[in-house]
Coordinates of C-alpha atoms in Angstrom, one line a residue:
Y1 CA -10.6 54.1 -5.7
A2 CA -6.9 54.7 -3.8
P3 CA -7.4 57.5 -2.1
I4 CA -11.3 57.0 -1.1
I5 CA -9.6 53.6 0.1
L6 CA -6.8 55.5 2.3
M7 CA -9.7 57.9 3.3
L8 CA -11.7 55.1 5.0
L9 CA -8.9 53.1 6.5
S10 CA -7.5 56.7 8.3
L11 CA -11.5 57.5 9.3
V12 CA -11.1 53.9 10.8
F13 CA -7.9 54.7 12.1
R14 CA -8.7 57.7 13.6
G15 CA -12.2 56.4 15.6
V16 CA -9.9 53.7 17.2
A17 CA -7.1 56.1 18.3
F18 CA -10.1 58.1 19.6
E19 CA -11.7 55.6 22.0
F20 CA -8.2 53.7 23.4
R21 CA -7.2 57.4 24.3
W22 CA -9.6 56.9 27.3
Q23 CA -9.0 53.8 27.9
T24 CA -5.4 53.3 28.2
P25 CA -4.4 56.7 30.4
R26 CA -0.3 55.4 30.2
A27 CA -0.2 55.6 26.7
R28 CA -2.2 58.3 26.1
K29 CA 0.5 60.1 23.4
I30 CA 0.6 57.6 21.6
W31 CA -2.8 57.5 20.9
D32 CA -2.6 61.4 20.4
R33 CA -0.3 61.0 17.8
A34 CA -2.0 58.3 15.9
F35 CA -5.3 60.2 16.3
A36 CA -3.2 63.1 14.4
L37 CA -2.0 60.3 11.5
G38 CA -5.9 59.4 11.3
S39 CA -7.1 62.9 10.5
L40 CA -4.2 64.0 8.4
G41 CA -4.2 61.3 6.3
A42 CA -8.1 61.8 5.8
A43 CA -7.6 65.0 5.2
V44 CA -5.2 64.7 2.9
A45 CA -7.0 61.5 1.0
Q46 CA -9.8 63.9 0.4
G47 CA -7.6 66.5 -0.8
L48 CA -6.2 64.2 -3.3
A49 CA -9.7 62.8 -4.3
L50 CA -10.8 66.2 -5.0
G51 CA -7.8 67.4 -7.4
A52 CA -8.7 64.0 -9.3
L53 CA -12.3 65.2 -9.7
V54 CA -11.4 68.4 -10.4
Q55 CA -8.5 67.6 -13.1
G56 CA -11.6 65.6 -14.7
I57 CA -11.8 61.2 -14.3
P58 CA -12.4 59.0 -17.3
V59 CA -15.2 57.3 -17.8
Q60 CA -16.3 54.8 -20.0
G61 CA -19.7 52.7 -19.9
R62 CA -20.8 54.0 -16.6
A63 CA -17.3 52.9 -15.2
Y64 CA -14.0 54.6 -13.8
A65 CA -11.4 53.7 -17.3
G66 CA -8.1 55.5 -15.7
G67 CA -5.1 54.1 -14.3
W68 CA -4.5 53.1 -10.6
W69 CA -2.2 56.0 -10.0
D70 CA -3.8 58.6 -12.4
W71 CA -4.8 60.5 -9.3
I72 CA -1.3 61.2 -8.1
T73 CA -0.5 64.8 -9.7
P74 CA 0.7 67.9 -9.4
F75 CA -2.6 69.8 -9.3
S76 CA -4.0 66.9 -6.8
M77 CA -1.4 67.4 -4.4
L78 CA -1.8 71.0 -4.4
T79 CA -5.6 70.6 -3.5
A80 CA -4.8 67.9 -0.7
L81 CA -2.5 70.8 1.0
G82 CA -4.8 73.2 0.7
L83 CA -7.1 70.9 2.1
T84 CA -5.3 70.5 4.9
L85 CA -4.3 73.9 5.4
G86 CA -8.5 74.8 5.6
Y87 CA -9.0 71.5 8.1
A88 CA -6.4 72.5 10.2
L89 CA -7.7 76.4 10.0
Q90 CA -11.2 75.7 11.1
G91 CA -10.2 73.3 14.0
A92 CA -7.7 76.6 15.3
T93 CA -10.7 79.1 14.8
W94 CA -12.7 76.8 16.6
L95 CA -10.5 76.3 19.8
I96 CA -10.5 80.3 19.6
M97 CA -14.0 80.0 19.9
K98 CA -14.4 77.7 22.1
T99 CA -11.1 78.0 24.5
D100 CA -9.4 80.3 27.0
G101 CA -6.6 80.7 28.4
R102 CA -2.9 79.7 27.0
L103 CA -4.8 77.0 24.4
Q104 CA -6.8 79.6 23.2
R105 CA -3.1 81.7 22.7
R106 CA -1.9 78.9 21.0
A107 CA -4.9 78.5 18.9
Y108 CA -4.2 82.1 18.2
D109 CA -0.5 82.1 17.2
I110 CA -1.2 78.9 14.6
A111 CA -4.1 80.3 13.2
A112 CA -2.0 83.5 12.4
W113 CA -0.4 81.6 9.8
L114 CA -2.7 79.3 8.8
A115 CA -4.8 81.7 7.2
P116 CA -2.4 83.5 5.3
A117 CA -1.1 80.0 3.6
F118 CA -4.6 78.7 3.4
L119 CA -5.7 82.0 1.4
G120 CA -2.7 81.7 -1.1
A121 CA -3.6 77.9 -1.6
I122 CA -7.4 78.9 -2.1
G123 CA -6.0 81.1 -5.0
A124 CA -3.4 79.1 -6.3
V125 CA -6.2 76.4 -6.4
S126 CA -8.6 78.8 -8.0
L127 CA -6.2 80.0 -10.8
W128 CA -5.3 77.1 -12.0
T129 CA -8.6 75.0 -11.9
V130 CA -9.7 77.9 -14.8
F131 CA -6.4 76.4 -17.0
L132 CA -7.4 72.6 -16.5
N133 CA -10.5 72.5 -18.5
P134 CA -12.1 75.0 -21.3
T135 CA -15.2 74.4 -19.9
Y136 CA -14.0 75.8 -16.3
A137 CA -13.2 79.1 -18.2
A138 CA -16.1 79.2 -20.0
N139 CA -18.3 78.9 -16.8
W140 CA -16.3 81.9 -14.8
F141 CA -15.5 84.4 -17.8
S142 CA -18.1 84.1 -20.8
W143 CA -20.7 87.0 -21.1
P144 CA -23.2 87.0 -19.3
R145 CA -22.4 84.3 -16.8
I146 CA -19.7 86.4 -15.5
L147 CA -22.0 88.8 -14.0
F148 CA -23.8 86.3 -12.4
V149 CA -20.6 84.4 -10.9
A150 CA -18.2 87.7 -9.9
P151 CA -20.1 87.6 -6.6
V152 CA -18.4 84.8 -6.0
P153 CA -14.1 85.7 -5.9
L154 CA -15.7 89.2 -4.2
L155 CA -16.9 86.8 -1.4
V156 CA -13.8 85.4 -1.0
A157 CA -11.7 88.1 -0.7
A158 CA -14.4 89.8 1.8
A159 CA -14.6 86.3 4.4
G160 CA -10.1 86.3 4.0
Y161 CA -10.4 90.0 4.8
V162 CA -12.8 89.3 7.9
L163 CA -10.4 85.9 8.7
I164 CA -7.1 87.5 8.4
T165 CA -8.1 91.2 10.9
G166 CA -10.4 88.8 13.1
I167 CA -7.7 86.6 13.8
A168 CA -5.1 90.2 14.5
R169 CA -7.8 91.7 16.5
E170 CA -8.2 88.9 18.6
K171 CA -11.9 88.0 17.4
E172 CA -13.3 85.2 18.6
R173 CA -16.1 84.4 16.2
A174 CA -15.6 86.2 13.1
P175 CA -12.1 83.7 12.2
F176 CA -14.5 80.5 12.6
L177 CA -17.3 82.2 10.8
A178 CA -15.2 83.5 7.9
T179 CA -13.5 80.0 7.7
Q180 CA -16.7 78.6 7.2
A181 CA -17.4 81.2 4.6
L182 CA -14.4 80.4 2.8
F183 CA -15.5 76.4 2.7
I184 CA -19.3 77.2 1.3
L185 CA -17.8 79.8 -1.1
G186 CA -15.0 77.0 -2.3
F187 CA -17.9 74.3 -3.0
I188 CA -20.4 76.8 -4.9
G189 CA -16.8 77.6 -6.9
L190 CA -17.0 73.4 -7.5
G191 CA -20.4 73.8 -8.4
V192 CA -20.1 76.8 -11.2
S193 CA -17.3 75.2 -12.7
F194 CA -18.2 71.9 -13.0
Y195 CA -21.5 72.7 -14.4
P196 CA -23.3 71.1 -15.9
Y197 CA -21.3 68.2 -15.2
M198 CA -21.0 65.8 -11.8
V199 CA -17.6 64.1 -13.1
P200 CA -16.2 66.7 -15.6
N201 CA -16.6 66.2 -19.3
S202 CA -18.0 62.2 -18.7
V203 CA -20.8 62.3 -16.7
T204 CA -23.7 65.3 -16.7
I205 CA -26.0 66.1 -13.9
W206 CA -28.9 64.2 -15.6
Q207 CA -27.3 61.2 -16.3
A208 CA -26.0 60.8 -12.7
A209 CA -29.4 61.3 -11.4
A210 CA -31.9 58.4 -10.4
P211 CA -35.0 58.4 -12.3
A212 CA -37.3 60.7 -11.5
K213 CA -40.1 58.5 -9.4
S214 CA -36.9 57.2 -7.6
L215 CA -36.3 60.4 -6.4
A216 CA -39.6 61.6 -5.5
F217 CA -39.8 58.2 -3.6
L218 CA -36.6 59.2 -1.5
L219 CA -37.7 62.6 -0.8
V220 CA -40.7 61.2 0.9
G221 CA -38.1 59.8 3.6
A222 CA -35.2 61.9 3.0
A223 CA -37.3 65.2 4.0
P224 CA -38.4 64.5 7.3
L225 CA -35.1 62.6 8.2
L226 CA -33.3 65.9 7.1
V227 CA -35.3 67.7 9.5
M228 CA -34.6 65.6 12.4
V229 CA -30.5 65.6 12.0
L230 CA -30.6 69.4 11.6
G231 CA -32.9 69.3 15.3
Y232 CA -30.4 67.2 16.8
T233 CA -27.1 68.8 15.5
A234 CA -29.1 72.5 16.5
Y235 CA -30.1 70.7 19.7
A236 CA -26.4 69.2 20.8
Y237 CA -25.0 73.0 19.6
W238 CA -27.2 74.7 22.1
V239 CA -26.1 71.9 24.7
F240 CA -22.2 72.2 24.5
R241 CA -23.0 76.0 24.0
G242 CA -19.9 78.1 25.5
K243 CA -16.3 77.7 26.3
T244 CA -14.8 74.4 27.5
P245 CA -13.5 75.3 31.1
A246 CA -9.2 75.0 31.7
D247 CA -9.5 73.3 34.0
H248 CA -11.5 69.9 32.7
H249 CA -10.8 66.9 30.7
G250 CA -14.3 68.2 28.5
Y251 CA -17.9 68.6 28.8

């Protein structure tokens, strides 16, 4: 629970800093730093929680059976570093796509060193993950399953190539799209490793799922709401499409 609590507190701190930044112009730099600190704390906490989940969480009687500090391990710290680099790269490539001038130039410079660092973290976490659990190794390397999962690392390599070359050639959209592809492929990789578990070696997908009637009832409400959320999000991105003018504070 500790990394989840840290993440929630960081998100609250981040939201407060964002609101106060516009209310107190004299202290704007202080709130900028507070916003950065809250964002960093949330990213690190998510990475620690992810690392703890991948390592496996001891469960007894459908309740957590581990210690308070079991989530702090070398592997979880590596995943925290990797996820933080990934979020920073997302931000840098987003700024490349949405800005121009000096800010875009700075985003290119930051992305140029974040990209190889993030790709290195992906490689390190991926290799380490395979040796954490025999189930992971079997899911990736057993025959004939390897034929179906082999495209995942190949696509990661392709996305990494597009990312590096896109930044080097100063493309505007390719780096961001490649970064998004890496995150999507990362989630797919987690699914491959975990199957058939939701919590490795403790809770399977079928054990974690609600009864079929409950899921069917929720689907009736969730399906239209999902369409509405997707539509609203698409409309918002369409309204704010294009670049943010450099001489404005925002839209």
